[in-house]
Tab-separated table of C-alpha atoms in Angstrom:
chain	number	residue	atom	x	y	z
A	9	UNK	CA	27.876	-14.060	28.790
A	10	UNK	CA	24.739	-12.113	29.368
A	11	UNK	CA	26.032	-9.229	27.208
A	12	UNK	CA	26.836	-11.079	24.388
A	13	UNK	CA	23.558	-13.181	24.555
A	14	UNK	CA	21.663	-10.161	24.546
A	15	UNK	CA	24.030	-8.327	21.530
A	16	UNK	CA	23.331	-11.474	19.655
A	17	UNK	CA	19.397	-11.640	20.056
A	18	UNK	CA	19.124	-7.871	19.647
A	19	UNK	CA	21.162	-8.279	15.964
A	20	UNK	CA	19.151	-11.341	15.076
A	21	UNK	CA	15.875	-9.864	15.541
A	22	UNK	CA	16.031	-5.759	15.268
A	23	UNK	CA	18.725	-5.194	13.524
A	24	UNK	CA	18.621	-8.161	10.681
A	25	UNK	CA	15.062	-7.330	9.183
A	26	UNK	CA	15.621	-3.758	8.712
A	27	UNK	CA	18.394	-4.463	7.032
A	28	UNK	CA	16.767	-6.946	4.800
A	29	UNK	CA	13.769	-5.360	4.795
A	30	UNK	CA	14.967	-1.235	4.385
A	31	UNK	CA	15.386	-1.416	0.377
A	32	UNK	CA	11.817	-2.263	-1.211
A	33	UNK	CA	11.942	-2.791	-4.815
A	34	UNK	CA	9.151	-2.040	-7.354
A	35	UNK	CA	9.265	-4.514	-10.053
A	36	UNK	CA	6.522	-3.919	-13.314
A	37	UNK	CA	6.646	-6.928	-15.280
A	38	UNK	CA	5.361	-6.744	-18.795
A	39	UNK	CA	4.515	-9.693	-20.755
A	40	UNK	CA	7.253	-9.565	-24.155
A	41	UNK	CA	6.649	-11.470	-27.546
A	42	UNK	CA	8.779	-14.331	-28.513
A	43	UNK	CA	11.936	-13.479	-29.705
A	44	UNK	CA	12.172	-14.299	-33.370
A	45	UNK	CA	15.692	-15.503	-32.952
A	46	UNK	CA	15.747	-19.239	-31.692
A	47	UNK	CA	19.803	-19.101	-30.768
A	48	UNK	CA	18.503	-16.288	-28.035
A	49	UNK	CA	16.627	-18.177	-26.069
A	50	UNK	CA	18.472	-20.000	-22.911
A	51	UNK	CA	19.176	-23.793	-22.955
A	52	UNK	CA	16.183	-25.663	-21.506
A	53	UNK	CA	17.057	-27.829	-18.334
A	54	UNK	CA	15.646	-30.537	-17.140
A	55	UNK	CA	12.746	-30.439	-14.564
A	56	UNK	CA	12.523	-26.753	-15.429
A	57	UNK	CA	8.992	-24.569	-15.899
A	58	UNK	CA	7.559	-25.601	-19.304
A	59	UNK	CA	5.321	-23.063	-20.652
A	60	UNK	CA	1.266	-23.962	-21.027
A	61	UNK	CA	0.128	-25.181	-24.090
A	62	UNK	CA	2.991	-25.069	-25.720
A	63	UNK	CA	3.706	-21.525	-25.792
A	64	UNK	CA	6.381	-19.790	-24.359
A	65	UNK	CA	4.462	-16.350	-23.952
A	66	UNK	CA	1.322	-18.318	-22.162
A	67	UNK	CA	-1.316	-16.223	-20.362
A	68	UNK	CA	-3.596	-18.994	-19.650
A	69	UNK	CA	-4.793	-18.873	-16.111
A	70	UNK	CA	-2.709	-15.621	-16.056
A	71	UNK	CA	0.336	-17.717	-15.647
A	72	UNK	CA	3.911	-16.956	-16.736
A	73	UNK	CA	7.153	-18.471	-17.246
A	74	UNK	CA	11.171	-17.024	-16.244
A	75	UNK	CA	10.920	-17.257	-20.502
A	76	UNK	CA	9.163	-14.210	-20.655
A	77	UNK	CA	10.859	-12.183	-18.107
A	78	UNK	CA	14.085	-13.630	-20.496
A	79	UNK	CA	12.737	-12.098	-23.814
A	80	UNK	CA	11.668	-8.909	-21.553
A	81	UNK	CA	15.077	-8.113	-20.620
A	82	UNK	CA	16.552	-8.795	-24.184
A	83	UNK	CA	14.490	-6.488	-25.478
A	84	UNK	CA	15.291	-4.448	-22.177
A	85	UNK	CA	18.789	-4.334	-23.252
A	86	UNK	CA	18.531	-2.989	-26.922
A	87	UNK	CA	17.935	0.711	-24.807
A	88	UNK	CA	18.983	0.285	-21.694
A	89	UNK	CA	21.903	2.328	-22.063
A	90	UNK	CA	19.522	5.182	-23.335
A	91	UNK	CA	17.463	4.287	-20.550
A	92	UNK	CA	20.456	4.614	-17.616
A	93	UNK	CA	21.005	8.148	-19.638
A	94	UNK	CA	17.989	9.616	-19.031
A	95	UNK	CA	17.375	8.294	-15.461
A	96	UNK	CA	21.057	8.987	-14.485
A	97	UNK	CA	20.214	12.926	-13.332
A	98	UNK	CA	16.713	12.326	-12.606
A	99	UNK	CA	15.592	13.025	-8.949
A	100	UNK	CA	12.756	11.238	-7.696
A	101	UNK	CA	9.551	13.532	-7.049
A	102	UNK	CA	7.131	11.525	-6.222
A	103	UNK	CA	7.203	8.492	-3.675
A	104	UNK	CA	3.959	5.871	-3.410
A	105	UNK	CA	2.900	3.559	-0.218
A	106	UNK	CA	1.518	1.267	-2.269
A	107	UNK	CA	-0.126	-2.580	-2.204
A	108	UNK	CA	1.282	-5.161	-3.580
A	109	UNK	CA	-2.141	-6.740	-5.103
A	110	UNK	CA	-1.901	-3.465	-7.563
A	111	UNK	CA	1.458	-4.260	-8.470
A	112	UNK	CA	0.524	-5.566	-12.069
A	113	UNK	CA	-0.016	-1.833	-12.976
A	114	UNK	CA	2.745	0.069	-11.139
A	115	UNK	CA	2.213	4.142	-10.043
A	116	UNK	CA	4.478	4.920	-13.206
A	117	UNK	CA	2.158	3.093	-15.417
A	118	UNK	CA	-1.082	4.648	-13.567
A	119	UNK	CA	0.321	8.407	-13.994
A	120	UNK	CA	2.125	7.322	-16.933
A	121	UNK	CA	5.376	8.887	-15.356
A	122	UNK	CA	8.830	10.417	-16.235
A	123	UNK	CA	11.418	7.923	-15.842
A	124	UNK	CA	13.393	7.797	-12.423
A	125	UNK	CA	10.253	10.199	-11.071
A	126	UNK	CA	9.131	7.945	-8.503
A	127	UNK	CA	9.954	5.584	-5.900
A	128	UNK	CA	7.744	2.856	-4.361
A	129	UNK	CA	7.158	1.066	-1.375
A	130	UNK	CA	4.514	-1.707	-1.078
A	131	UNK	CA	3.001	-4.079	1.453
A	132	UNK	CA	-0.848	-5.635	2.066
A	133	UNK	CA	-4.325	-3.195	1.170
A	134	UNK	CA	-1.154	0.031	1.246
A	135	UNK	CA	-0.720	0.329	4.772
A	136	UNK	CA	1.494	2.766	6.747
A	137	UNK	CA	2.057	1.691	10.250
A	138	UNK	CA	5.213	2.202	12.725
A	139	UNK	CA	5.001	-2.028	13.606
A	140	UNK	CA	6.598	-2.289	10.252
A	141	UNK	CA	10.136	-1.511	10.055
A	142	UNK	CA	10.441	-1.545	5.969
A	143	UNK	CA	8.739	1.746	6.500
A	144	UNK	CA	9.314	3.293	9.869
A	145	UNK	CA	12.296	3.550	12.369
A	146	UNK	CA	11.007	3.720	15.782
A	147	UNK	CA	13.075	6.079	17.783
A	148	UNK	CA	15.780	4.114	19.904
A	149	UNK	CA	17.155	4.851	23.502
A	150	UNK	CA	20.198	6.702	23.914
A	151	UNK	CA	23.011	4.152	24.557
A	152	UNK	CA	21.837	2.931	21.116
A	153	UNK	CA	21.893	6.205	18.915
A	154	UNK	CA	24.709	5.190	17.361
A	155	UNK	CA	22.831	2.376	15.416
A	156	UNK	CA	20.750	4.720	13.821
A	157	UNK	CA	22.387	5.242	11.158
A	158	UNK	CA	22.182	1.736	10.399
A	159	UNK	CA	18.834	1.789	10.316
A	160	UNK	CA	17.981	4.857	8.525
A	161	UNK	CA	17.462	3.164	5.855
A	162	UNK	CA	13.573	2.483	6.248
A	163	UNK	CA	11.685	3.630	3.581
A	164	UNK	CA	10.105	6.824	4.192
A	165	UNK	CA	13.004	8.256	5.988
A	166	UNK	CA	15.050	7.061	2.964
A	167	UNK	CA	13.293	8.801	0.351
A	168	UNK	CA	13.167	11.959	2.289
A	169	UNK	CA	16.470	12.559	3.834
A	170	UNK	CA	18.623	10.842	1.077
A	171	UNK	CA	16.426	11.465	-2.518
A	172	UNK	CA	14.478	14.291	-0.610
A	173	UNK	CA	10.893	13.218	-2.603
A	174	UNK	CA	9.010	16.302	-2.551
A	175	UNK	CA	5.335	14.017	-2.313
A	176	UNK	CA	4.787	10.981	-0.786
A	177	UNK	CA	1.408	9.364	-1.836
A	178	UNK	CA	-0.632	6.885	0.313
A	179	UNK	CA	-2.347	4.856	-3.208
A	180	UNK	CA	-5.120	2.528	-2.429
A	181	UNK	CA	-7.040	0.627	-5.184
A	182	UNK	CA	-10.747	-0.195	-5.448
A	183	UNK	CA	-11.340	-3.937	-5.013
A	184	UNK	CA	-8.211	-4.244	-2.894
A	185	UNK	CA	-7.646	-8.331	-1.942
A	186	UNK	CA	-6.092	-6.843	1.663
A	187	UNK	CA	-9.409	-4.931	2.481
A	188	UNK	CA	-11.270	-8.094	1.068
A	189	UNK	CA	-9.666	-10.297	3.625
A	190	UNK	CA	-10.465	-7.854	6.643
A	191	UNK	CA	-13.956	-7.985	5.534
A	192	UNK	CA	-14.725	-11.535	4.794
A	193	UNK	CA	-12.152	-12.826	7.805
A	194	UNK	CA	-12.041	-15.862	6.316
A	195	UNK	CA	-10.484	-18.840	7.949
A	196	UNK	CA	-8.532	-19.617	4.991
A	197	UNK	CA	-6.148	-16.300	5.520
A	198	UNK	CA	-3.232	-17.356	7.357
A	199	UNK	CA	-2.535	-15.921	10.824
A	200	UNK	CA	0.048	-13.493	9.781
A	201	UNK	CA	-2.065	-11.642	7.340
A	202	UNK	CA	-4.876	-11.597	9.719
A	203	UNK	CA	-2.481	-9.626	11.883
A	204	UNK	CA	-1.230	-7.488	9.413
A	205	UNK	CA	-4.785	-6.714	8.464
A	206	UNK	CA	-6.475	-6.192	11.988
A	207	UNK	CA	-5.979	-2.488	12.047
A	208	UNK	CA	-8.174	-2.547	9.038
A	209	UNK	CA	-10.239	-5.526	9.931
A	210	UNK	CA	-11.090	-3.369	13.416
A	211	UNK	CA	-11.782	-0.062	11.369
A	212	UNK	CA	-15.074	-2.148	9.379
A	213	UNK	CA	-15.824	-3.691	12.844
A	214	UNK	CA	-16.689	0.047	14.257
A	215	UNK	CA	-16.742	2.372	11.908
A	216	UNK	CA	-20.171	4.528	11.559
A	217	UNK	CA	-19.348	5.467	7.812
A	218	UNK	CA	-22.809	5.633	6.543
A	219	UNK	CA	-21.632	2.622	3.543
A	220	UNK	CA	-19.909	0.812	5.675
A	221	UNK	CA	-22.188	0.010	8.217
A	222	UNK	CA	-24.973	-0.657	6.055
A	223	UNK	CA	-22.108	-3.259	4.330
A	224	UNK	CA	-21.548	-4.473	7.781
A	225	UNK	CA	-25.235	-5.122	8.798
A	226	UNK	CA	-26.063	-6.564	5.462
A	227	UNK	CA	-23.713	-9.457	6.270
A	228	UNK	CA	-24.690	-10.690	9.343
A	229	UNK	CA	-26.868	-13.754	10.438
A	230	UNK	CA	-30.318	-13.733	10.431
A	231	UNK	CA	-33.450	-16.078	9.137
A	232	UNK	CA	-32.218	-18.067	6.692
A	233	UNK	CA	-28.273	-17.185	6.937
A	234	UNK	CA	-27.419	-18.176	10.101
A	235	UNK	CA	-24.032	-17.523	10.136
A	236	UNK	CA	-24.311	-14.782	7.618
A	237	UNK	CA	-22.568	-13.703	4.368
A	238	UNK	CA	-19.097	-14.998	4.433
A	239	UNK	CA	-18.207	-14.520	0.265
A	240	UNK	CA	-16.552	-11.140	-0.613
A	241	UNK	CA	-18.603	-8.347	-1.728
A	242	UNK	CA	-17.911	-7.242	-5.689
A	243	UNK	CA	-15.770	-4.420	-5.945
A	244	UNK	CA	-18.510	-1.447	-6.610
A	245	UNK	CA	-20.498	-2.312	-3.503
A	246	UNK	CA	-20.241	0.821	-2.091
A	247	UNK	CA	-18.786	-0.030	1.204
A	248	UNK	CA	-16.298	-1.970	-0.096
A	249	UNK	CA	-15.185	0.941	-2.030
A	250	UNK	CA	-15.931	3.561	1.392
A	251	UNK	CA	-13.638	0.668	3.570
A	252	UNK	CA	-10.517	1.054	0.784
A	253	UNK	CA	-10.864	4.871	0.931
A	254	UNK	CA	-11.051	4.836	4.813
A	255	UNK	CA	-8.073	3.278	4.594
A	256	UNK	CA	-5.868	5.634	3.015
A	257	UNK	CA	-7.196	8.270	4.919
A	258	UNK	CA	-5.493	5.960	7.981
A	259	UNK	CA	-2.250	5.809	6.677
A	260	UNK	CA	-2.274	9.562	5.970
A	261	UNK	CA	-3.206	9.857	9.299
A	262	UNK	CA	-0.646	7.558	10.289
A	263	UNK	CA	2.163	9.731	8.713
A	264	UNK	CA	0.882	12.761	10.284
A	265	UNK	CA	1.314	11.482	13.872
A	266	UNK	CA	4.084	8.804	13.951
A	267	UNK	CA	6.565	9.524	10.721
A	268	UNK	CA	10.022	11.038	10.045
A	269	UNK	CA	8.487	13.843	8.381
A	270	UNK	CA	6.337	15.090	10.988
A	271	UNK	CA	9.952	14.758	13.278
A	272	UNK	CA	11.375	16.904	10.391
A	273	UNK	CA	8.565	19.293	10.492
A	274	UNK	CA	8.817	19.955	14.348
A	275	UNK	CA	12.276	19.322	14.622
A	276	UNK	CA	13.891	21.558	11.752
A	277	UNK	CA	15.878	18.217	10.384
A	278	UNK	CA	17.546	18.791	7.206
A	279	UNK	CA	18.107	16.982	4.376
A	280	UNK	CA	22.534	15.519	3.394
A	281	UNK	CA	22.073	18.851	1.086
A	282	UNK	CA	21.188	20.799	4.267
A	283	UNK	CA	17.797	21.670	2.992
A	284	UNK	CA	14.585	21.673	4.947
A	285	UNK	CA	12.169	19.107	4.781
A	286	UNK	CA	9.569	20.378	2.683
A	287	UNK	CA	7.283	17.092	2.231
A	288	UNK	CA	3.701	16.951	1.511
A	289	UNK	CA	1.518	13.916	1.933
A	290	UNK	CA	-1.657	12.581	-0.298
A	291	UNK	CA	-4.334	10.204	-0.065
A	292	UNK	CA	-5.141	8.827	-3.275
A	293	UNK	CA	-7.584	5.814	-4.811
A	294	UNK	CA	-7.015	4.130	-8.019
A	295	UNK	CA	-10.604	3.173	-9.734
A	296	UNK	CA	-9.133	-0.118	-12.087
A	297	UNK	CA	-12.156	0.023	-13.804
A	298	UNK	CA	-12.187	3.371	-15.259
A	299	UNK	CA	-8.626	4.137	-14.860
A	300	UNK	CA	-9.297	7.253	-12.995
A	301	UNK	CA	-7.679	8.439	-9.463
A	302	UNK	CA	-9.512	10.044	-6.730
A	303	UNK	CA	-7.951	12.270	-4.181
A	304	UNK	CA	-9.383	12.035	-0.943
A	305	UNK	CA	-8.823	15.647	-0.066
A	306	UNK	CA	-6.503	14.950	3.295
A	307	UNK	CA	-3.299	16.360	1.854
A	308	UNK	CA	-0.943	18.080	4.603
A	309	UNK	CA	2.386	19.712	5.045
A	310	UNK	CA	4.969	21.509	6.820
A	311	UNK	CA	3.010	23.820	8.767
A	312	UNK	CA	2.182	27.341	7.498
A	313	UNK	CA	2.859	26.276	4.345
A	314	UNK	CA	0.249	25.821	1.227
A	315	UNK	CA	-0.720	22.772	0.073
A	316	UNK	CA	0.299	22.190	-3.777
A	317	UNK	CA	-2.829	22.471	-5.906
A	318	UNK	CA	-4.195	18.542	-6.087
A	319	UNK	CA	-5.883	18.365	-9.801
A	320	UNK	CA	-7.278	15.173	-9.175
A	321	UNK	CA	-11.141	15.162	-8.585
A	322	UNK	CA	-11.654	15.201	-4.754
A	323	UNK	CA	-14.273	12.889	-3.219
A	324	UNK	CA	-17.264	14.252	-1.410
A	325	UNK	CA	-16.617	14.203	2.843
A	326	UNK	CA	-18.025	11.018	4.058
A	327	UNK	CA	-21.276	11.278	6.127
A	328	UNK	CA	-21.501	8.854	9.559
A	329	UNK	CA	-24.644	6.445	10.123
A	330	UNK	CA	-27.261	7.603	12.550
A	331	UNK	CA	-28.690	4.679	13.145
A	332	UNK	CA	-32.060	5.919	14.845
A	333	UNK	CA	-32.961	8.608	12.113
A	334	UNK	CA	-32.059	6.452	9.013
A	335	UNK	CA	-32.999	2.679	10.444
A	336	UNK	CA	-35.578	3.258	13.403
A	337	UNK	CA	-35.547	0.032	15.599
A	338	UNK	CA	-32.841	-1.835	14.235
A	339	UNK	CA	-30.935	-1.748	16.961
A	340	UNK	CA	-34.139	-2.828	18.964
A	341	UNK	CA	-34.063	-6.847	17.573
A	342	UNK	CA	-36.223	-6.207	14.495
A	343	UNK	CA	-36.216	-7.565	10.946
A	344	UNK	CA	-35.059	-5.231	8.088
A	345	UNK	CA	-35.174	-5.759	4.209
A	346	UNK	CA	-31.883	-4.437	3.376
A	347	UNK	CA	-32.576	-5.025	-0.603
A	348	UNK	CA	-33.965	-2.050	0.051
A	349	UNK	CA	-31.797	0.565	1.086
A	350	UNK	CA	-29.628	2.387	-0.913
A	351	UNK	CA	-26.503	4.669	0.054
């Protein structure tokens, strides 16, 4: 009885979410035209999403209906066998650890990408961390080896072992919503996303990033705003921007101590075509204002081995606060104008 209580709570909660959870899809939704051709469009039911205003196509309040992803796959269809061709042979290069609040302009769209070049995985503000299963199989005790292959499945150890991705790119966004949150902490975010965010929400709480903790001091009580600045900071501020790129540099740092590739890299796995695990990892940052991507110069791979050259323009080493040279007597209970200090 105790053995197959135990079999059933370890398939209900180990087991069942990787399963669910192993296959992440990347979806890029693109807003279609009407279809000129009234006898295309699918019977209306009752109590079913009416478009705003009248429209079928409606972007007001950046709203859409399932009409438009209908007219996006007809016009899908007129080349998606053309489509399957050229994607058919194509082996993915390139795989992104993305976030899910940059999903309205997808990796291929940012690098403007060869079909079937890329894979993606994406959860909250791009994070890689081995609580998450979608992206990391934590290694499991010997009586249960057998299961692994089950679980193999995970993301990362997916698109190396099985479509051997030659890059795997940590993306993070200016203005990310998930870096927002662990900034602001507002009580509005629900308790699961404050979880998922803490490792980020502890990173602004101590880091001594000279941005960041000038951010950080900026919005804390004093005269007049007692309990501080609570609204979110725009998306230039420049520790806003130094807290997203901090970020990415954790989940690079992340692969490089708790991944399958580093087990690769030490342990000599191979790939189902028997080759080596050649992977290298990159930190990038997406600028959606300007369109351009930074790379954060932390780049690594299999040891003794060069790193590819990275075109992208790399972004000058962050410096650390020293809080006695650059703010004498803050610490000390003092008043400071901070409309006055620049990064």
């Amino acid at each position: 009885m105790f053995t197959l209580h135990f079999f059933t709570l370890f398939m209900s909660t180990v087991l069942l979410p990787l399963l669910v959870s192993s296959h992440p899809v990347a979806v890029q939704f693109q807003p279609r035209s009407p279809t000129s051709n009234p006898a295309a469009a699918p019977r209306q039911v009752s109590n079913s999403q009416t478009p705003l205003s009248g429209s079928s196509n409606s972007t007001k309040l950046g709203l859409h209906t399932l009409q438009d992803l209908y007219e996006g796959n007809q016009k899908f269809r007129e080349n998606a066998r053309i489509q399957a061709e050229k994607v058919e042979d194509e082996a993915p290069s390139f795989m992104f650890l993305g976030c899910v609040d940059n999903s309205r302009l997808s990796p291929s769209s940012i690098f403007n990408a060869p079909a079937g070049s890329t894979v993606s995985h994406s959860n909250i503000a791009n994070q890689y961390s081995n609580k998450d299963p979608s992206a990391y199989v934590q290694p499991f005790r010997s009586w249960l080896i057998p299961l692994i292959a089950i679980c193999r499945n995970a993301a990362v150890a997916y698109a190396v072992e099985t479509l051997n991705v030659q890059h795997i790119i940590v993306l993070g966004h200016y203005g990310c919503k998930g870096v927002e949150a662990a900034i602001t902490q507002s009580s509005k975010t629900s308790g699961l996303v404050r979880n998922w965010l803490r490792p980020i929400t502890d990173m602004y709480s101590i880091s001594r990033r000279r941005e960041i903790v000038i951010l950080r001091d900026s919005r804390k009580p004093r005269r007049g705003q007692d309990e501080g600045i609570k609204t979110a900071p725009p998306a230039t501020d420049a520790g806003f921007r130094a807290l997203v790129e901090e970020n990415v540099k954790r989940g690079v740092k992340e692969l490089r101590t708790n991944s399958i590739i580093t087990q690769a890299y030490a342990s000599h796995i191979k790939t189902q075509n028997n080759e080596n695990i050649d992977v290298f990892v990159h930190g990038f940052v997406y600028d959606e204002g300007t369109g351009e991507v930074h790379d954060l110069h932390v780049s690594f791979g299999p040891p003794g081995k060069a790193i590819p050259t990275v075109p992208f323009k790399a972004i000058a080493a962050a410096k650390n606060f020293h809080r006695d040279n650059d703010r004498p007597g803050i610490s000390k209970g003092k008043t400071w104008d901070f409309s006055k200090v620049h990064p």
